[in-house]
Structures are given as C-alpha cells and as structure tokens.
PDB file of C-alpha atoms and ligand atoms in Angstrom:
ATOM      1  CA  UNK A  11     102.258 141.816  -9.060  1.00 51.00           C
ATOM      2  CA  UNK A  12     101.533 143.487 -12.392  1.00 55.00           C
ATOM      3  CA  UNK A  13     103.092 141.920 -15.481  1.00 57.00           C
ATOM      4  CA  UNK A  14     105.304 144.193 -17.527  1.00 63.00           C
ATOM      5  CA  UNK A  15     104.082 144.908 -21.038  1.00 66.00           C
ATOM      6  CA  UNK A  16     106.957 142.829 -22.414  1.00 70.00           C
ATOM      7  CA  UNK A  17     105.552 139.785 -20.608  1.00 82.00           C
ATOM      8  CA  UNK A  18     101.938 140.218 -21.659  1.00 93.00           C
ATOM      9  CA  UNK A  19     100.806 137.246 -23.741  1.00 95.00           C
ATOM     10  CA  UNK A  20     100.011 138.098 -27.329  1.00 96.00           C
ATOM     11  CA  UNK A  21      97.610 136.453 -29.711  1.00 97.00           C
ATOM     12  CA  UNK A  22      99.124 134.787 -32.744  1.00 98.00           C
ATOM     13  CA  UNK A  23      97.338 133.226 -35.690  1.00 98.00           C
ATOM     14  CA  UNK A  24      99.247 130.951 -37.975  1.00 98.00           C
ATOM     15  CA  UNK A  25      98.936 127.918 -40.175  1.00 98.00           C
ATOM     16  CA  UNK A  26     100.939 124.789 -39.465  1.00 98.00           C
ATOM     17  CA  UNK A  27     100.905 121.917 -41.933  1.00 98.00           C
ATOM     18  CA  UNK A  28      97.720 123.317 -43.448  1.00 97.00           C
ATOM     19  CA  UNK A  29      95.863 123.630 -40.151  1.00 97.00           C
ATOM     20  CA  UNK A  30      94.993 127.029 -38.648  1.00 98.00           C
ATOM     21  CA  UNK A  31      95.870 127.806 -35.041  1.00 97.00           C
ATOM     22  CA  UNK A  32      95.285 130.749 -32.758  1.00 97.00           C
ATOM     23  CA  UNK A  33      96.996 130.972 -29.416  1.00 96.00           C
ATOM     24  CA  UNK A  34      98.106 133.314 -26.685  1.00 97.00           C
ATOM     25  CA  UNK A  35     101.864 133.200 -26.311  1.00 97.00           C
ATOM     26  CA  UNK A  36     104.367 134.961 -24.154  1.00 96.00           C
ATOM     27  CA  UNK A  37     106.543 137.250 -26.255  1.00 96.00           C
ATOM     28  CA  UNK A  38     109.700 135.440 -25.143  1.00 96.00           C
ATOM     29  CA  UNK A  39     108.519 131.975 -26.251  1.00 98.00           C
ATOM     30  CA  UNK A  40     110.651 130.639 -29.068  1.00 98.00           C
ATOM     31  CA  UNK A  41     108.960 129.246 -32.129  1.00 98.00           C
ATOM     32  CA  UNK A  42     110.352 125.763 -31.537  1.00 98.00           C
ATOM     33  CA  UNK A  43     109.086 125.738 -27.949  1.00 98.00           C
ATOM     34  CA  UNK A  44     105.691 126.880 -29.189  1.00 98.00           C
ATOM     35  CA  UNK A  45     105.533 124.126 -31.804  1.00 98.00           C
ATOM     36  CA  UNK A  46     106.621 121.430 -29.404  1.00 98.00           C
ATOM     37  CA  UNK A  47     105.061 122.630 -26.150  1.00 97.00           C
ATOM     38  CA  UNK A  48     101.839 124.311 -27.274  1.00 96.00           C
ATOM     39  CA  UNK A  49     100.991 122.441 -30.463  1.00 97.00           C
ATOM     40  CA  UNK A  50     102.517 119.083 -29.498  1.00 97.00           C
ATOM     41  CA  UNK A  51     104.530 118.900 -32.722  1.00 98.00           C
ATOM     42  CA  UNK A  52     107.578 117.266 -31.210  1.00 98.00           C
ATOM     43  CA  UNK A  53     109.021 116.103 -34.526  1.00 98.00           C
ATOM     44  CA  UNK A  54     110.994 119.343 -34.673  1.00 98.00           C
ATOM     45  CA  UNK A  55     113.976 118.830 -32.414  1.00 98.00           C
ATOM     46  CA  UNK A  56     115.939 121.173 -30.185  1.00 98.00           C
ATOM     47  CA  UNK A  57     119.693 120.718 -30.109  1.00 97.00           C
ATOM     48  CA  UNK A  58     121.971 123.685 -29.598  1.00 98.00           C
ATOM     49  CA  UNK A  59     119.308 126.416 -29.212  1.00 97.00           C
ATOM     50  CA  UNK A  60     121.672 128.873 -30.857  1.00 97.00           C
ATOM     51  CA  UNK A  61     121.267 128.341 -34.577  1.00 97.00           C
ATOM     52  CA  UNK A  62     124.255 126.050 -35.093  1.00 97.00           C
ATOM     53  CA  UNK A  63     122.985 122.470 -35.412  1.00 98.00           C
ATOM     54  CA  UNK A  64     119.907 122.750 -37.659  1.00 98.00           C
ATOM     55  CA  UNK A  65     117.826 120.189 -35.745  1.00 98.00           C
ATOM     56  CA  UNK A  66     115.021 122.745 -35.353  1.00 98.00           C
ATOM     57  CA  UNK A  67     114.770 123.610 -39.073  1.00 98.00           C
ATOM     58  CA  UNK A  68     111.252 124.147 -40.393  1.00 98.00           C
ATOM     59  CA  UNK A  69     109.742 125.970 -43.361  1.00 98.00           C
ATOM     60  CA  UNK A  70     108.200 129.381 -42.877  1.00 98.00           C
ATOM     61  CA  UNK A  71     106.329 130.594 -45.936  1.00 98.00           C
ATOM     62  CA  UNK A  72     108.294 128.047 -47.945  1.00 97.00           C
ATOM     63  CA  UNK A  73     111.760 128.996 -46.703  1.00 98.00           C
ATOM     64  CA  UNK A  74     113.836 127.175 -44.124  1.00 98.00           C
ATOM     65  CA  UNK A  75     114.299 128.890 -40.785  1.00 98.00           C
ATOM     66  CA  UNK A  76     115.869 127.826 -37.512  1.00 98.00           C
ATOM     67  CA  UNK A  77     112.908 127.810 -35.216  1.00 98.00           C
ATOM     68  CA  UNK A  78     115.121 128.112 -32.112  1.00 98.00           C
ATOM     69  CA  UNK A  79     116.203 131.546 -33.305  1.00 98.00           C
ATOM     70  CA  UNK A  80     112.692 132.909 -33.856  1.00 98.00           C
ATOM     71  CA  UNK A  81     110.038 133.949 -31.422  1.00 98.00           C
ATOM     72  CA  UNK A  82     106.583 132.511 -31.829  1.00 98.00           C
ATOM     73  CA  UNK A  83     105.143 136.026 -32.134  1.00 98.00           C
ATOM     74  CA  UNK A  84     107.343 136.614 -35.176  1.00 98.00           C
ATOM     75  CA  UNK A  85     105.504 133.810 -36.966  1.00 98.00           C
ATOM     76  CA  UNK A  86     102.144 135.557 -36.595  1.00 98.00           C
ATOM     77  CA  UNK A  87     100.306 135.293 -39.919  1.00 98.00           C
ATOM     78  CA  UNK A  88     102.806 132.850 -41.409  1.00 98.00           C
ATOM     79  CA  UNK A  89     102.345 129.451 -42.946  1.00 98.00           C
ATOM     80  CA  UNK A  90     104.653 126.869 -41.382  1.00 98.00           C
ATOM     81  CA  UNK A  91     105.555 123.362 -42.354  1.00 98.00           C
ATOM     82  CA  UNK A  92     107.158 120.942 -39.950  1.00 98.00           C
ATOM     83  CA  UNK A  93     108.359 117.395 -40.443  1.00 98.00           C
ATOM     84  CA  UNK A  94     104.892 116.184 -39.432  1.00 97.00           C
ATOM     85  CA  UNK A  95     103.583 117.807 -42.613  1.00 97.00           C
ATOM     86  CA  UNK A  96     105.761 115.746 -44.929  1.00 97.00           C
ATOM     87  CA  UNK A  97     103.895 112.454 -45.042  1.00 91.00           C
ATOM     88  CA  UNK A  98     100.186 112.108 -45.703  1.00 89.00           C
ATOM     89  CA  UNK A  99      97.511 109.499 -45.023  1.00 87.00           C
ATOM     90  CA  UNK A 100      99.939 107.457 -42.943  1.00 90.00           C
ATOM     91  CA  UNK A 101     102.423 107.256 -45.807  1.00 95.00           C
ATOM     92  CA  UNK A 102     105.986 108.489 -45.768  1.00 97.00           C
ATOM     93  CA  UNK A 103     107.002 111.278 -48.084  1.00 98.00           C
ATOM     94  CA  UNK A 104     109.440 110.146 -50.830  1.00 98.00           C
ATOM     95  CA  UNK A 105     112.233 112.026 -49.044  1.00 98.00           C
ATOM     96  CA  UNK A 106     111.522 110.051 -45.874  1.00 98.00           C
ATOM     97  CA  UNK A 107     111.356 106.807 -47.863  1.00 98.00           C
ATOM     98  CA  UNK A 108     114.758 107.591 -49.364  1.00 98.00           C
ATOM     99  CA  UNK A 109     116.296 108.151 -45.922  1.00 98.00           C
ATOM    100  CA  UNK A 110     114.852 104.853 -44.741  1.00 97.00           C
ATOM    101  CA  UNK A 111     116.038 102.927 -47.788  1.00 97.00           C
ATOM    102  CA  UNK A 112     119.538 104.429 -47.803  1.00 97.00           C
ATOM    103  CA  UNK A 113     119.999 104.396 -44.005  1.00 97.00           C
ATOM    104  CA  UNK A 114     120.309 108.165 -43.882  1.00 98.00           C
ATOM    105  CA  UNK A 115     119.715 108.154 -40.144  1.00 97.00           C
ATOM    106  CA  UNK A 116     120.854 106.376 -37.050  1.00 97.00           C
ATOM    107  CA  UNK A 117     119.577 108.024 -33.863  1.00 98.00           C
ATOM    108  CA  UNK A 118     117.356 110.298 -35.958  1.00 97.00           C
ATOM    109  CA  UNK A 119     117.865 113.401 -33.858  1.00 98.00           C
ATOM    110  CA  UNK A 120     119.153 115.478 -36.757  1.00 98.00           C
ATOM    111  CA  UNK A 121     116.828 113.951 -39.348  1.00 98.00           C
ATOM    112  CA  UNK A 122     113.880 116.387 -39.268  1.00 98.00           C
ATOM    113  CA  UNK A 123     116.230 119.251 -40.066  1.00 98.00           C
ATOM    114  CA  UNK A 124     117.837 117.368 -42.951  1.00 98.00           C
ATOM    115  CA  UNK A 125     114.432 116.434 -44.356  1.00 98.00           C
ATOM    116  CA  UNK A 126     113.121 119.981 -44.265  1.00 98.00           C
ATOM    117  CA  UNK A 127     116.271 121.456 -45.797  1.00 98.00           C
ATOM    118  CA  UNK A 128     116.173 118.874 -48.540  1.00 98.00           C
ATOM    119  CA  UNK A 129     112.483 119.497 -49.127  1.00 98.00           C
ATOM    120  CA  UNK A 130     113.226 123.170 -49.744  1.00 98.00           C
ATOM    121  CA  UNK A 131     116.137 122.432 -52.068  1.00 98.00           C
ATOM    122  CA  UNK A 132     114.294 119.845 -54.148  1.00 98.00           C
ATOM    123  CA  UNK A 133     111.321 122.140 -54.515  1.00 96.00           C
ATOM    124  CA  UNK A 134     113.584 124.735 -56.123  1.00 94.00           C
ATOM    125  CA  UNK A 135     116.138 122.385 -57.730  1.00 97.00           C
ATOM    126  CA  UNK A 136     114.655 119.000 -58.660  1.00 97.00           C
ATOM    127  CA  UNK A 137     117.926 117.823 -60.191  1.00 97.00           C
ATOM    128  CA  UNK A 138     120.646 119.148 -57.894  1.00 98.00           C
ATOM    129  CA  UNK A 139     124.336 118.435 -58.289  1.00 97.00           C
ATOM    130  CA  UNK A 140     126.211 116.829 -55.409  1.00 97.00           C
ATOM    131  CA  UNK A 141     127.740 120.218 -54.695  1.00 97.00           C
ATOM    132  CA  UNK A 142     124.286 121.779 -54.423  1.00 98.00           C
ATOM    133  CA  UNK A 143     123.176 118.974 -52.120  1.00 98.00           C
ATOM    134  CA  UNK A 144     126.231 119.480 -49.940  1.00 97.00           C
ATOM    135  CA  UNK A 145     125.663 123.238 -49.870  1.00 97.00           C
ATOM    136  CA  UNK A 146     122.001 122.875 -48.954  1.00 96.00           C
ATOM    137  CA  UNK A 147     122.665 120.324 -46.220  1.00 97.00           C
ATOM    138  CA  UNK A 148     125.938 121.787 -45.010  1.00 95.00           C
ATOM    139  CA  UNK A 149     124.278 123.722 -42.218  1.00 94.00           C
ATOM    140  CA  UNK A 150     122.868 120.585 -40.628  1.00 97.00           C
ATOM    141  CA  UNK A 151     124.939 118.686 -38.086  1.00 98.00           C
ATOM    142  CA  UNK A 152     124.759 114.909 -37.728  1.00 98.00           C
ATOM    143  CA  UNK A 153     126.802 113.178 -35.050  1.00 96.00           C
ATOM    144  CA  UNK A 154     126.070 109.628 -36.178  1.00 96.00           C
ATOM    145  CA  UNK A 155     126.110 108.900 -39.872  1.00 94.00           C
ATOM    146  CA  UNK A 156     129.294 110.382 -41.286  1.00 93.00           C
ATOM    147  CA  UNK A 157     127.092 112.097 -43.917  1.00 96.00           C
ATOM    148  CA  UNK A 158     127.718 109.644 -46.788  1.00 96.00           C
ATOM    149  CA  UNK A 159     124.461 107.796 -46.204  1.00 97.00           C
ATOM    150  CA  UNK A 160     122.677 111.136 -45.969  1.00 98.00           C
ATOM    151  CA  UNK A 161     124.108 112.172 -49.318  1.00 97.00           C
ATOM    152  CA  UNK A 162     122.992 108.873 -50.889  1.00 97.00           C
ATOM    153  CA  UNK A 163     119.555 109.374 -49.357  1.00 98.00           C
ATOM    154  CA  UNK A 164     119.381 112.883 -50.764  1.00 98.00           C
ATOM    155  CA  UNK A 165     120.285 111.662 -54.263  1.00 97.00           C
ATOM    156  CA  UNK A 166     117.666 108.936 -54.023  1.00 98.00           C
ATOM    157  CA  UNK A 167     115.069 111.411 -52.743  1.00 98.00           C
ATOM    158  CA  UNK A 168     115.674 113.668 -55.728  1.00 98.00           C
ATOM    159  CA  UNK A 169     115.373 110.705 -58.102  1.00 97.00           C
ATOM    160  CA  UNK A 170     112.152 109.525 -56.463  1.00 97.00           C
ATOM    161  CA  UNK A 171     110.563 112.949 -56.715  1.00 97.00           C
ATOM    162  CA  UNK A 172     111.525 113.182 -60.382  1.00 96.00           C
ATOM    163  CA  UNK A 173     110.232 109.672 -61.012  1.00 94.00           C
ATOM    164  CA  UNK A 174     113.697 108.499 -62.152  1.00 92.00           C
ATOM    165  CA  UNK A 175     115.228 105.082 -61.475  1.00 82.00           C
ATOM    166  CA  UNK A 176     117.438 104.917 -58.379  1.00 74.00           C
ATOM    167  CA  UNK A 177     120.735 106.728 -59.041  1.00 75.00           C
ATOM    168  CA  UNK A 178     124.135 105.048 -59.128  1.00 68.00           C
ATOM    169  CA  UNK A 179     125.479 104.772 -55.594  1.00 60.00           C
ATOM    170  CA  UNK A 180     122.061 104.043 -54.116  1.00 58.00           C
ATOM    171  CA  UNK A 181     121.639 100.670 -52.476  1.00 54.00           C
ATOM    172  CA  UNK A 182     124.153 101.059 -49.675  1.00 47.00           C
ATOM    173  CA  UNK A 183     127.340 101.061 -51.716  1.00 43.00           C
TER     174      UNK A 183
HETATM  175  S1  FES B  27     118.420 123.867 -32.050  1.00 75.56           S
HETATM  176 FE1  FES B  27     118.141 125.378 -33.565  1.00 75.56          FE
HETATM  177  S2  FES B  27     119.946 125.321 -34.716  1.00 75.56           S
HETATM  178 FE2  FES B  27     120.327 123.922 -33.098  1.00 75.56          FE
HETATM  179  S1  FES B  28     121.433 110.336 -37.044  1.00 75.56           S
HETATM  180 FE1  FES B  28     122.097 110.779 -35.031  1.00 75.56          FE
HETATM  181  S2  FES B  28     122.660 112.876 -35.124  1.00 75.56           S
HETATM  182 FE2  FES B  28     122.215 112.368 -37.184  1.00 75.56          FE
END
C-alpha cells in the first residue's frame, strides 16, 4: 500500500547538547518521542502529553518548550538542550548540585523539567526574587515535594551560579 504524503518520513537536522544529528522521522512523531526513542535521551520525561505537567520541558534555541507539544520536524535546524546537556565531564551542573543538596526531588520524575526551566530563568535573571522563581517554575507540576524544597534548591542554585554563599533558608530549614 502506498504511504500518503503526510506519512512520508522527512529528514531533519538538528543539534542536541552540542552534537549534530540527522534523521528520518515520521511527520507525526513528537519531539519528546524523537529525543527519547530515536536519540536515546531518556532524561526528558513524558507525563501528561498535553502540555500541562512540564516534565518534557527542554530548551529550543535557548527558550523552554514543551517537547510533547512539538513535532520533531518542527525542530529541524534548531539547537536543543536537554537535561543530559547540563552536567559535563561526569560532574553535575550547579543547578543539579543544588537540588541534591536541598532535597529538591523525591521520585525525580518532574525534575528534568524544573532544572531546564530554572536554567533558562537563571541565564536571564541571575538574581531572581522568590516571586520570579515561583513564576518561572509555576508551570511545572511536582506530585512529591510540596515545592518548598524545590524553592530552596532554586535559591541555592542561583547563589551557586553567582558564586555567593548559600542563601538563608538553605540547609533544609
Ligand atoms: S508531558 Fe509535556 S507537559 Fe506534560
Ligand atoms: S519529585 Fe516526584 S513528581 Fe516531583
């Protein structure tokens, strides 16, 4: 049976975490399925698949997107960053260190989305207010932590990236 044009695989070229990829993808493949299934980057999680939970958040050309709401073909030519791109040389990124030190995760399912959203915010706003942190992270859903530890982790992450001493409230209080 002949495939309809809409089903014909298309070639996409993109950069993920600094590495170039070219692949044939079906037009209906979501970006998160492409990252996880084709590239093996399973750090980006799939929760609701409808843009509500934020678990699939990645950076596309420096801006956060919900990769469950995009098709892989829409990322053709783009530069992506996933949670796997945060650390380097086997070392955690300071944002990841802050989440570990302040217990900003329990099951960890939501964590990649929080990390990527925070990465974007701290790139633009190295010294955010609590309100700005809440705004930036407000689209991410966590079922485990109650958010207070995440907020402490976010404050500590900002301090680490600025090279400041740990802020008041860090240390599990
Ligand atoms: S899986 Fe994409 S927002 Fe929930
Ligand atoms: S740590 Fe479990 S959902 Fe956030």
